[in-house]
Amino acid sequence: MPPETILPARRHALPPGLIVLALAAVVLAASIAFMTVGVKGNWAYVLELRGRKLAAIVLVATATAVSTILFQTITGNRILTPSIIGFDALYALLQTVLVFFLGAGRVAAFDPRLLFLLEAASMLALALLLYRWLFLGERRSLHLLLLVGVVFGLIFRSITQLLQRIMDPNEFVVLQDRLFASFNGVNPVLIGMSATAIGLVGLAIWKRRFVMDVLLLGREPAIGLGVDYRRLVTLILVLVSVLVASSTALVGPINGFEPISFYGVLVANLTYLLLPTFSHRFLLPAAAMIGILLIAGGQLVLETLLGFDSAVGIVIEFAGGLVFVFLLLKGLAR
Amino acid sequence: MIEVEGLTKRYGATAVVDDVSLRLPEGRLTAVIGPNGAGKSTLLSMIARLMKPDTGRIRVAGLDVASTAGEVLARRLSILRQENHITARLTVGDLVAFGRFPHSGGRPGPEDARHVAEALAALDLAPFRDRFLDELSGGQRQRAFVAMTLAQDADCMLFDEPLASLDIRHAISMMELLRDLCRNKGKTVVLVLHDINIAANFADGVVAMKDGRIEAVGDTGEVMTGERLSRLYGLPISVERNGGSCIVNYFRSRD
C-alpha cells in the first residue's frame, strides 16, 4: 500500500483541565488582591464596598463570556456576540424613553428592583419575539434572525438618538451616566436577583455541556447524531437572552451600546487561544474566569495601582477592537 | 429495512420528489442513481429527517421517522451528506468520536473507543488521528467523515456521494468495506452514486430516479441495462459484461 504523506502530529498543549484549574487559582489570587490591595481606614466598609463590586464583576463577566461562547457555537461564527440582536440598543432605548418622558428625577426615585425586572423582562420579550422568526426547520433561518436583530437594533438606536437630541441637556447628562456599565454602588438586592437568574441558567447549560459540542458540527450532522436541533438551539437562545438581560439590567450595557461587544469577542477568542479544545465543559468555565480576570484585574491594575479612573472599559474595548480587526484580516487571508 | 410511502417534497410548483414509494430490504447495498436534479439527495435527506416531507411516511427499522425521538433514531440510522463544513478546529479522532455520541452521550467508554479505533483503521486513517481536519486533503477529510458515520454503528447507513474526491484505490476499498458491512454485519447501506460503473459492480440493488420520480428499481443486473440507462441519462450508453465485472460504456457509442 503506498504510504500517504503524514506530517508529524503537533499536540504538546497542556491538558485543558489543568489550564482551567490554573485559571481558577489565578482568579482566586486576583480576587484576594482586588479585595485587599490599598485598603486604608475602615476595613469593614471597604470590604463590603469592594465585595459588592467584585460580585457584580463576576456576574457580568460570567454572563457575557458564557453567552458569547454559546452564541458563537450556535452561529458557527467567532466574531459575533449576542449584542448583535440589539439587546444593548433596547436597553439604551428603554433608559432614554424613561428619562425623556418621566424625567431623570423620577426615574432615579424608582424602586431599583422594579426597574431591574422591567429592563430584564423587556429584553427577554424582545428576544422571544425575535425567536418567533426562527424557523430552524430548513436552512438560513438563523441568518434571517440575525439580520432582523440588526435591523431592530438600528431602529432602537435611531429612536434613542432622536430622543436624546431633543432632550433637556441636564437630563441628557444624567442619562449618559446610566448608559455606561458601572460596577460601583450596585444594589445588593439586585446582585442577589441577577445571581439567582445567572446561576439557574448556568445549571441548565452545564446539564447540556456535552450535546453543545455536537452543535459545532452544524445542523445536519447534529440531527444525524440524534440532537433535537431546533429545540436545543431555541433553548440556548433563550438562556443566552436571560444571561444578557440579567447582566445588562444589573450594571448597564458593557459595550456602551455599540452593535458589537468587543469585550465578548476578546474573552471568547482568548479562551479559544488558551484552550485548544472544543469541549464546552472546559471552554465555558475558562471563558467566565478569563472574563473576570480582564475586568477585575484591569480595574486592579489601572484604577487601584495606577490611579486612572474608570479607564478599564475603554482599554478592554480597545484591545477587543484590535482582536476583532485581527480576526477579520485572518478570515480574509484564508 | 427502509420503507417509504407516497413521499413528496415541493419547492413552489415543482415537485423535487414526487410521490415516491420504496422498500429497501435489510442487509443490502442499494445505489441511488440518476441525473442532476433527480431528487436523490432530497430523498436521502428526508429519510434521515434532515428535511420534512410535504406528504408521505417513512419507516426505518420499524420506527416512524417523523415521530421517533432523535436520539433513538440516531442509534438505528446514520447519514453522511455531501457537503460538510465545520468551523470548529477538530482532529480526525475528535470527529470520529462524535459518531459515538448517540451511544455515549458525550462520555465515551471502552466500547466507544473500540468502535472509533475500528472505524479509523477501516478507512486507513489511524496515522491521521491527531491531525486537524483543515490540514487534510479533500479525500482524507471525506474518509474521516465516513469513519464518523461508521463509528455511529447504525443499522441503516445513508451516504450522499461518499466517493467524492476519493482516489480510485480508496473508492474501491470504501465500496468493498460497505459491501462487507452488508454481507457480514447485516447493515442496510444506501448510497447516492454518480459513478454508474461503481454502482453496477458493487450494488445489490439500484434505484434509478429522474425528475423526482422513480424510473426503475430492482436488482442491479435488471436495472443496469443499456436501454434503461440511455433513457435515464439521455445519452447513448451500452453495458458490457465481462466475466465478473460490468462496464457501463458511455464513450464508445458516441462516434
Coordinates of C-alpha atoms in Angstrom, one line a residue:
Chain A
M1 CA 0.0 0.0 0.0
P2 CA 1.6 3.3 -1.0
P3 CA 2.1 5.5 2.1
E4 CA 0.4 8.8 2.2
T5 CA 2.3 11.9 3.4
I6 CA 2.0 12.1 7.1
L7 CA 3.0 15.2 8.9
P8 CA 4.1 14.8 12.5
A9 CA 1.2 15.3 14.9
R10 CA 1.5 18.6 16.8
R11 CA -0.1 18.1 20.2
H12 CA 2.0 19.2 23.0
A13 CA -0.5 21.5 24.6
L14 CA -1.4 21.2 28.3
P15 CA -4.5 19.2 29.1
P16 CA -7.4 21.7 29.2
G17 CA -8.5 20.5 32.7
L18 CA -5.1 21.7 34.1
I19 CA -5.5 25.1 32.3
V20 CA -8.9 25.6 33.9
L21 CA -7.5 24.8 37.4
A22 CA -4.6 27.1 36.9
L23 CA -7.0 29.8 35.8
A24 CA -9.1 29.2 38.9
A25 CA -6.0 29.7 41.0
V26 CA -5.2 33.0 39.2
V27 CA -8.8 34.2 39.6
L28 CA -8.7 33.5 43.3
A29 CA -5.4 35.3 43.8
A30 CA -6.7 38.3 41.7
S31 CA -9.9 38.4 43.8
I32 CA -8.0 38.5 47.1
A33 CA -5.8 41.2 45.7
F34 CA -8.8 43.1 44.4
M35 CA -10.4 43.0 47.9
T36 CA -7.3 43.9 49.9
V37 CA -4.8 46.0 47.9
G38 CA -4.5 49.6 49.1
V39 CA -7.2 49.4 51.8
K40 CA -7.0 52.5 54.0
G41 CA -9.2 53.2 57.0
N42 CA -12.3 51.3 57.8
W43 CA -11.7 47.7 56.6
A44 CA -15.3 46.5 57.1
Y45 CA -16.6 49.4 55.0
V46 CA -14.1 48.9 52.2
L47 CA -14.5 45.1 52.1
E48 CA -18.3 45.5 51.8
L49 CA -17.9 48.0 49.0
R50 CA -15.4 46.0 47.1
G51 CA -17.2 42.8 47.7
R52 CA -20.3 44.1 46.0
K53 CA -18.2 45.4 43.1
L54 CA -16.4 42.1 42.8
A55 CA -19.8 40.2 42.9
A56 CA -21.1 42.4 40.1
I57 CA -18.0 41.9 38.0
V58 CA -18.1 38.1 38.5
L59 CA -21.8 38.0 37.4
V60 CA -21.4 40.3 34.4
A61 CA -18.2 38.7 33.2
T62 CA -19.7 35.2 33.6
A63 CA -22.9 36.1 31.8
T64 CA -21.1 37.9 29.0
A65 CA -18.5 35.2 28.5
V66 CA -20.8 32.2 28.6
S67 CA -23.5 33.8 26.4
T68 CA -20.9 34.9 23.8
I69 CA -19.3 31.4 23.6
L70 CA -22.8 29.8 23.3
F71 CA -23.9 32.3 20.7
Q72 CA -20.7 31.7 18.7
T73 CA -21.3 27.9 18.9
I74 CA -24.8 28.0 17.5
T75 CA -23.9 30.6 14.8
G76 CA -20.6 28.9 13.9
N77 CA -19.0 32.3 13.9
R78 CA -16.2 33.6 16.1
I79 CA -16.8 37.3 15.8
L80 CA -20.5 37.5 16.7
T81 CA -21.8 38.3 20.1
P82 CA -25.4 38.3 21.3
S83 CA -25.5 42.1 21.3
I84 CA -25.9 41.9 17.5
I85 CA -29.5 41.0 18.2
G86 CA -29.9 44.5 19.6
F87 CA -30.2 43.9 23.4
D88 CA -28.0 46.8 24.3
A89 CA -29.8 49.1 21.9
L90 CA -33.1 48.2 23.6
Y91 CA -31.6 48.9 27.0
A92 CA -30.5 52.3 25.9
L93 CA -33.8 53.0 24.3
L94 CA -35.6 52.0 27.4
Q95 CA -33.5 54.2 29.6
T96 CA -33.8 57.1 27.2
V97 CA -37.6 56.8 27.0
L98 CA -37.9 56.6 30.7
V99 CA -35.8 59.7 31.3
F100 CA -37.4 61.6 28.4
F101 CA -41.0 61.0 29.4
L102 CA -40.7 60.8 33.2
G103 CA -37.7 63.0 33.9
A104 CA -34.4 62.0 35.4
G105 CA -35.5 62.8 38.9
R106 CA -38.5 60.5 38.9
V107 CA -36.6 57.6 37.2
A108 CA -33.9 57.9 39.9
A109 CA -36.6 57.6 42.6
F110 CA -37.9 54.3 41.1
D111 CA -37.7 51.2 43.1
P112 CA -34.5 49.7 41.6
R113 CA -35.9 46.1 41.9
L114 CA -38.9 47.1 39.7
L115 CA -36.7 48.8 37.2
F116 CA -34.4 45.8 37.1
L117 CA -37.4 43.5 36.4
L118 CA -38.8 45.8 33.8
E119 CA -35.5 46.1 32.0
A120 CA -34.8 42.3 32.1
A121 CA -38.4 41.5 31.1
S122 CA -38.4 43.8 28.1
M123 CA -35.1 42.5 26.8
L124 CA -36.4 38.9 27.2
A125 CA -39.6 39.8 25.4
L126 CA -37.6 41.2 22.5
A127 CA -35.6 38.1 22.3
L128 CA -38.6 35.8 22.4
L129 CA -40.3 37.9 19.8
L130 CA -37.3 37.6 17.5
Y131 CA -37.1 33.9 18.0
R132 CA -40.6 33.5 16.6
W133 CA -38.8 34.3 13.3
L134 CA -36.6 31.4 13.9
F135 CA -37.9 28.6 11.6
L136 CA -34.9 26.4 12.0
G137 CA -36.7 23.7 10.0
E138 CA -34.8 24.5 6.9
R139 CA -31.6 26.3 6.4
R140 CA -30.6 30.0 6.7
S141 CA -33.2 30.9 9.3
L142 CA -30.5 31.7 11.9
H143 CA -29.1 34.3 9.5
L144 CA -32.5 35.7 9.0
L145 CA -32.8 36.0 12.8
L146 CA -29.5 37.8 12.9
L147 CA -30.5 40.2 10.1
V148 CA -33.8 41.0 11.8
G149 CA -31.9 41.6 15.0
V150 CA -29.5 44.0 13.3
V151 CA -32.5 45.9 11.8
F152 CA -34.2 46.1 15.2
G153 CA -31.0 47.4 16.8
L154 CA -30.8 50.1 14.1
I155 CA -34.4 51.2 14.8
F156 CA -33.8 51.3 18.5
R157 CA -30.6 53.3 18.1
S158 CA -32.2 55.8 15.7
I159 CA -35.2 56.4 18.1
T160 CA -32.7 56.7 21.0
Q161 CA -30.6 59.3 19.2
L162 CA -33.6 61.3 18.2
L163 CA -34.9 61.4 21.7
Q164 CA -31.5 62.3 23.0
R165 CA -31.2 65.2 20.5
I166 CA -34.4 66.8 21.7
M167 CA -33.9 66.1 25.4
D168 CA -33.2 68.7 28.1
P169 CA -29.3 68.8 28.3
N170 CA -29.3 68.4 32.1
E171 CA -31.4 65.2 31.8
F172 CA -29.1 64.0 29.0
V173 CA -26.1 64.2 31.3
V174 CA -27.9 62.0 33.9
L175 CA -29.0 59.6 31.1
Q176 CA -25.5 59.3 29.8
D177 CA -24.3 58.2 33.1
R178 CA -26.9 55.4 33.2
L179 CA -25.9 54.2 29.7
F180 CA -22.4 53.0 30.6
A181 CA -21.6 49.9 32.6
S182 CA -20.7 50.8 36.1
F183 CA -19.7 48.3 38.8
N184 CA -19.8 50.9 41.5
G185 CA -22.6 51.1 44.0
V186 CA -24.6 48.2 42.7
N187 CA -27.7 47.4 44.8
P188 CA -27.1 44.2 46.8
V189 CA -30.7 43.0 46.3
L190 CA -30.2 43.3 42.5
I191 CA -27.0 41.3 42.8
G192 CA -28.9 38.6 44.5
M193 CA -31.7 38.6 41.9
S194 CA -29.2 38.6 39.0
A195 CA -27.1 35.9 40.7
T196 CA -30.1 33.6 41.0
A197 CA -31.1 34.0 37.4
I198 CA -27.5 33.5 36.1
G199 CA -27.0 30.6 38.5
L200 CA -30.1 28.8 37.3
V201 CA -29.2 29.4 33.6
G202 CA -25.7 28.1 34.4
L203 CA -27.1 24.8 35.8
A204 CA -29.3 24.4 32.7
I205 CA -26.3 24.9 30.5
W206 CA -24.0 22.7 32.5
K207 CA -26.5 19.8 32.1
R208 CA -26.2 20.2 28.3
R209 CA -22.4 20.7 28.1
F210 CA -21.8 17.5 26.0
V211 CA -24.6 18.0 23.5
M212 CA -23.4 21.6 22.9
D213 CA -20.2 20.1 21.5
V214 CA -22.2 18.3 18.8
L215 CA -23.7 21.6 17.7
L216 CA -20.2 22.6 16.5
L217 CA -20.7 20.1 13.6
G218 CA -23.5 22.1 12.2
R219 CA -27.2 21.5 11.8
E220 CA -27.4 18.3 9.6
P221 CA -24.6 16.3 11.3
A222 CA -26.1 17.2 14.7
I223 CA -29.5 16.0 13.7
G224 CA -27.9 12.8 12.3
L225 CA -26.4 12.2 15.7
G226 CA -29.8 12.5 17.3
V227 CA -29.8 16.1 18.5
D228 CA -33.2 17.8 18.5
Y229 CA -31.6 20.7 16.8
R230 CA -34.4 23.2 16.6
R231 CA -35.4 22.7 20.3
L232 CA -31.8 22.9 21.6
V233 CA -30.9 26.0 19.6
T234 CA -34.1 27.8 20.6
L235 CA -33.4 26.8 24.3
I236 CA -29.8 28.1 24.1
L237 CA -31.0 31.4 22.6
V238 CA -33.5 31.8 25.4
L239 CA -30.8 31.0 28.0
V240 CA -28.4 33.4 26.3
S241 CA -31.1 36.1 26.4
V242 CA -31.7 35.6 30.2
L243 CA -27.9 35.9 30.7
V244 CA -27.6 39.1 28.7
A245 CA -30.8 40.6 30.1
S246 CA -29.8 40.0 33.8
S247 CA -26.3 41.2 33.4
T248 CA -27.3 44.3 31.4
A249 CA -30.1 45.2 33.8
L250 CA -27.6 44.9 36.6
V251 CA -24.8 47.3 35.5
G252 CA -25.8 48.6 32.1
P253 CA -24.5 47.6 28.7
I254 CA -20.9 46.5 29.0
N255 CA -20.2 47.8 25.5
G256 CA -21.7 51.2 25.8
F257 CA -24.4 50.2 23.2
E258 CA -22.3 49.7 20.2
P259 CA -23.6 46.9 17.9
I260 CA -20.7 44.6 18.7
S261 CA -19.3 44.0 22.1
F262 CA -15.5 43.7 21.7
Y263 CA -15.2 42.6 25.3
G264 CA -17.2 39.4 24.4
V265 CA -15.2 38.9 21.3
L266 CA -11.9 39.4 23.2
V267 CA -12.9 37.0 26.0
A268 CA -14.2 34.2 23.7
N269 CA -11.2 34.3 21.4
L270 CA -8.7 34.4 24.3
T271 CA -10.4 31.3 25.6
Y272 CA -10.1 29.5 22.2
L273 CA -6.5 30.6 22.0
L274 CA -5.6 29.4 25.5
L275 CA -7.6 26.1 25.4
P276 CA -7.0 24.0 22.3
T277 CA -10.3 22.1 22.8
F278 CA -13.8 22.2 21.5
S279 CA -15.3 20.9 24.8
H280 CA -17.8 23.3 26.3
R281 CA -17.1 21.7 29.7
F282 CA -13.7 23.4 29.6
L283 CA -14.4 26.4 27.4
L284 CA -17.4 27.8 29.4
P285 CA -15.7 27.9 32.9
A286 CA -12.5 29.1 31.3
A287 CA -14.2 31.9 29.5
A288 CA -16.0 33.0 32.6
M289 CA -12.7 33.2 34.5
I290 CA -10.9 35.0 31.7
G291 CA -13.8 37.4 31.6
I292 CA -13.5 38.0 35.4
L293 CA -9.7 38.4 35.2
L294 CA -10.0 41.0 32.4
I295 CA -12.3 43.3 34.3
A296 CA -11.2 42.7 37.9
G297 CA -7.5 42.5 37.0
G298 CA -7.9 45.5 34.8
Q299 CA -9.6 47.5 37.5
L300 CA -7.0 46.5 40.0
V301 CA -4.0 47.5 37.8
L302 CA -5.4 50.6 36.2
E303 CA -7.6 52.1 38.9
T304 CA -6.2 51.0 42.2
L305 CA -2.5 50.8 41.3
L306 CA -2.1 53.3 38.6
G307 CA -4.9 55.6 39.7
F308 CA -6.7 56.0 36.4
D309 CA -10.4 56.4 36.9
S310 CA -12.8 54.0 35.1
A311 CA -10.5 53.5 32.2
V312 CA -10.8 49.7 32.1
G313 CA -13.8 49.6 29.8
I314 CA -12.0 51.8 27.3
V315 CA -8.8 49.7 27.4
I316 CA -10.8 46.4 27.1
E317 CA -12.8 47.7 24.2
F318 CA -9.6 48.9 22.5
A319 CA -7.9 45.6 22.9
G320 CA -11.0 43.8 21.9
G321 CA -11.3 46.0 18.8
L322 CA -7.8 45.1 17.8
V323 CA -8.6 41.4 18.2
F324 CA -11.7 41.9 16.1
V325 CA -9.7 43.5 13.3
F326 CA -7.1 40.8 13.5
L327 CA -9.8 38.1 13.2
L328 CA -11.3 39.8 10.2
L329 CA -8.0 40.1 8.5
K330 CA -7.2 36.5 9.3
G331 CA -10.5 35.5 7.9
L332 CA -9.9 37.5 4.7
A333 CA -6.4 36.0 4.3
R334 CA -7.8 32.5 4.3
Chain B
M1 CA -35.3 -2.1 6.3
I2 CA -36.4 1.2 5.0
E3 CA -39.9 1.8 3.9
V4 CA -41.1 4.9 2.1
E5 CA -44.7 5.6 1.2
G6 CA -46.0 8.3 -1.1
L7 CA -43.2 10.8 -0.3
T8 CA -43.5 14.2 -1.9
K9 CA -41.4 17.4 -1.5
R10 CA -42.3 20.5 -3.4
Y11 CA -40.5 23.9 -3.8
G12 CA -43.2 26.2 -5.1
A13 CA -44.9 24.5 -8.0
T14 CA -42.1 22.0 -8.8
A15 CA -42.0 18.6 -7.0
V16 CA -38.4 17.7 -6.3
V17 CA -39.5 14.3 -5.0
D18 CA -42.9 13.3 -6.5
D19 CA -44.9 10.6 -4.8
V20 CA -42.1 8.1 -4.2
S21 CA -42.7 4.7 -2.6
L22 CA -39.9 2.3 -1.9
R23 CA -38.9 -0.7 0.1
L24 CA -35.2 -1.3 0.7
P25 CA -34.7 -4.7 2.4
E26 CA -32.0 -5.0 5.1
G27 CA -28.6 -6.5 4.5
R28 CA -28.3 -5.0 1.0
L29 CA -26.3 -2.3 -0.6
T30 CA -28.5 0.0 -2.7
A31 CA -27.3 2.6 -5.1
V32 CA -29.5 5.6 -6.0
I33 CA -28.6 6.8 -9.4
G34 CA -29.9 9.4 -11.8
P35 CA -29.1 12.7 -13.5
N36 CA -28.6 16.0 -11.6
G37 CA -31.8 17.3 -10.0
A38 CA -33.5 13.9 -10.0
G39 CA -34.2 14.3 -6.3
K40 CA -31.7 11.7 -5.0
S41 CA -30.2 13.9 -2.2
T42 CA -33.6 15.2 -1.2
L43 CA -34.9 11.7 -0.9
L44 CA -32.0 10.7 1.3
S45 CA -32.3 13.9 3.4
M46 CA -36.0 13.2 4.1
I47 CA -35.4 9.6 5.0
A48 CA -32.8 10.9 7.5
R49 CA -35.2 13.5 8.9
L50 CA -32.9 16.4 7.8
M51 CA -35.8 17.7 5.8
K52 CA -39.5 17.5 6.3
P53 CA -41.5 15.9 3.5
D54 CA -44.7 17.6 2.4
T55 CA -46.6 14.3 2.4
G56 CA -45.7 10.7 2.9
R57 CA -44.5 8.3 5.5
I58 CA -41.0 6.9 6.2
R59 CA -40.2 4.0 8.5
V60 CA -36.6 2.9 9.3
A61 CA -36.1 -0.3 11.1
G62 CA -39.7 -0.3 12.0
L63 CA -39.5 3.3 13.5
D64 CA -41.6 6.1 12.1
V65 CA -39.1 8.8 11.3
A66 CA -41.4 11.7 11.9
S67 CA -42.4 10.7 15.4
T68 CA -39.5 8.8 16.8
A69 CA -37.2 10.7 19.2
G70 CA -34.0 11.9 17.5
E71 CA -31.6 10.1 19.9
V72 CA -33.4 6.7 19.5
L73 CA -33.3 7.0 15.7
A74 CA -29.6 8.0 15.7
R75 CA -28.7 4.6 17.0
R76 CA -30.6 2.9 14.1
L77 CA -29.9 5.4 11.2
S78 CA -27.0 7.4 10.2
I79 CA -26.4 9.8 7.3
L80 CA -23.5 11.5 5.7
R81 CA -24.3 14.4 3.5
Q82 CA -22.3 15.7 0.5
E83 CA -21.1 18.9 2.0
N84 CA -19.6 19.1 5.4
H85 CA -18.2 22.4 6.7
I86 CA -17.1 22.6 10.3
T87 CA -15.9 25.9 11.7
A88 CA -14.5 24.4 14.9
R89 CA -11.0 23.1 14.8
L90 CA -11.3 19.3 15.3
T91 CA -8.9 16.5 14.9
V92 CA -9.7 13.4 12.9
G93 CA -10.0 11.4 16.2
D94 CA -12.4 14.1 17.7
L95 CA -14.6 13.9 14.6
V96 CA -14.8 10.2 14.5
A97 CA -15.5 10.1 18.3
F98 CA -18.6 12.3 17.6
G99 CA -20.1 9.4 15.8
R100 CA -20.4 7.6 19.1
F101 CA -22.5 10.4 20.6
P102 CA -25.8 8.6 20.2
H103 CA -24.4 5.8 22.3
S104 CA -22.1 7.6 24.7
G105 CA -24.0 10.8 25.3
G106 CA -20.6 12.6 25.3
R107 CA -18.9 10.3 27.8
P108 CA -17.2 7.6 25.8
G109 CA -16.5 4.2 27.4
P110 CA -14.2 1.4 26.2
E111 CA -16.8 0.1 23.8
D112 CA -16.9 3.5 22.1
A113 CA -13.1 3.7 21.9
R114 CA -13.1 0.3 20.2
H115 CA -15.6 1.5 17.6
V116 CA -13.6 4.6 16.9
A117 CA -10.4 2.7 16.5
E118 CA -12.0 0.2 14.2
A119 CA -13.6 2.9 12.0
L120 CA -10.2 4.8 11.8
A121 CA -8.4 1.6 10.8
A122 CA -11.1 0.6 8.3
L123 CA -10.5 3.9 6.4
D124 CA -6.8 4.0 6.6
L125 CA -6.9 6.9 9.0
A126 CA -5.1 5.6 12.1
P127 CA -1.9 7.6 11.4
F128 CA -4.0 10.8 11.0
R129 CA -5.8 10.5 14.3
D130 CA -4.3 13.6 15.8
R131 CA -4.2 15.7 12.7
F132 CA -6.6 18.6 12.4
L133 CA -9.3 18.4 9.7
D134 CA -8.1 21.6 8.0
E135 CA -4.7 20.0 7.5
L136 CA -6.0 17.2 5.4
S137 CA -6.7 16.8 1.7
G138 CA -10.2 16.7 0.4
G139 CA -10.2 12.9 0.1
Q140 CA -8.7 12.3 3.5
R141 CA -11.3 14.6 5.1
Q142 CA -14.1 12.8 3.2
R143 CA -12.8 9.5 4.6
A144 CA -12.8 11.0 8.1
F145 CA -16.5 11.8 7.8
V146 CA -17.2 8.3 6.5
A147 CA -15.3 6.9 9.5
M148 CA -17.5 9.1 11.8
T149 CA -20.6 7.6 10.2
L150 CA -19.3 4.1 10.5
A151 CA -18.5 4.6 14.2
Q152 CA -22.1 5.5 14.8
D153 CA -22.7 1.8 14.0
A154 CA -26.4 2.3 12.9
D155 CA -28.4 -0.5 11.2
C156 CA -29.2 1.7 8.2
M157 CA -26.4 3.9 6.8
L158 CA -27.1 6.6 4.2
F159 CA -24.4 8.2 2.2
D160 CA -24.7 11.0 -0.2
E161 CA -21.8 10.8 -2.7
P162 CA -19.3 9.2 -0.4
L163 CA -16.8 8.7 -3.1
A164 CA -16.5 12.4 -3.9
S165 CA -12.8 13.4 -4.1
L166 CA -11.5 9.9 -3.4
D167 CA -8.8 8.3 -5.5
I168 CA -9.6 5.0 -7.2
R169 CA -7.9 2.9 -4.7
H170 CA -9.8 4.5 -1.8
A171 CA -13.0 4.5 -3.7
I172 CA -12.8 0.8 -4.4
S173 CA -11.7 -0.1 -0.8
M174 CA -14.6 2.0 0.6
M175 CA -17.1 0.2 -1.6
E176 CA -15.6 -3.2 -0.5
L177 CA -15.9 -2.1 3.1
L178 CA -19.5 -1.0 2.7
R179 CA -20.4 -4.2 0.9
D180 CA -18.7 -6.2 3.6
L181 CA -20.8 -4.4 6.2
C182 CA -24.0 -5.5 4.4
R183 CA -22.8 -9.1 3.9
N184 CA -21.3 -9.8 7.3
K185 CA -23.0 -7.4 9.7
G186 CA -26.4 -7.2 8.1
K187 CA -26.3 -3.4 7.7
T188 CA -28.5 -1.7 5.2
V189 CA -26.5 0.7 3.1
V190 CA -27.9 3.3 0.7
L191 CA -25.6 5.4 -1.4
V192 CA -26.2 8.2 -3.9
L193 CA -23.7 7.5 -6.6
H194 CA -22.8 9.3 -9.7
D195 CA -20.2 6.8 -10.9
I196 CA -22.6 4.3 -12.5
N197 CA -19.7 1.8 -13.1
I198 CA -19.1 1.6 -9.3
A199 CA -22.9 1.2 -8.9
A200 CA -23.0 -1.6 -11.5
N201 CA -20.2 -3.5 -9.9
F202 CA -20.9 -3.1 -6.2
A203 CA -24.6 -2.5 -5.5
D204 CA -27.0 -5.3 -4.8
G205 CA -29.9 -3.2 -5.9
V206 CA -30.4 0.1 -7.8
V207 CA -32.9 2.8 -7.6
A208 CA -32.9 5.0 -10.7
M209 CA -34.5 8.4 -10.3
K210 CA -35.4 11.1 -12.7
D211 CA -37.4 14.4 -12.2
G212 CA -38.4 13.4 -8.7
R213 CA -39.8 10.0 -9.7
I214 CA -38.5 6.5 -9.6
E215 CA -37.8 5.3 -13.1
A216 CA -36.7 1.8 -12.2
V217 CA -36.0 -0.2 -9.1
G218 CA -34.7 -3.7 -8.7
D219 CA -31.6 -5.9 -8.7
T220 CA -28.6 -4.3 -10.2
G221 CA -28.5 -6.6 -13.2
E222 CA -32.1 -5.8 -14.0
V223 CA -31.9 -2.1 -13.8
M224 CA -28.4 -1.5 -15.3
T225 CA -29.2 -2.2 -19.0
G226 CA -28.0 -0.1 -21.8
E227 CA -31.5 0.8 -22.9
R228 CA -32.7 1.9 -19.4
L229 CA -29.5 3.9 -18.7
S230 CA -29.7 5.6 -22.1
R231 CA -33.2 6.7 -21.3
L232 CA -32.3 7.8 -17.8
Y233 CA -29.4 10.0 -18.7
G234 CA -30.5 11.0 -22.2
L235 CA -27.2 9.7 -23.6
P236 CA -26.3 6.6 -25.7
I237 CA -25.0 4.1 -23.1
S238 CA -24.1 0.4 -23.6
V239 CA -23.4 -2.1 -20.8
E240 CA -20.7 -4.7 -21.4
R241 CA -20.5 -7.7 -19.1
N242 CA -17.0 -9.2 -19.0
G243 CA -16.5 -12.1 -16.7
G244 CA -17.4 -11.0 -13.2
S245 CA -17.3 -7.3 -13.9
C246 CA -19.7 -5.0 -15.7
I247 CA -18.6 -2.0 -17.7
V248 CA -21.0 0.8 -18.4
N249 CA -19.7 2.5 -21.5
Y250 CA -20.8 6.0 -22.4
F251 CA -18.0 6.8 -24.7
R252 CA -17.9 4.2 -27.5
S253 CA -21.4 4.8 -28.8
R254 CA -20.6 8.5 -29.3
D255 CA -18.6 8.1 -32.5

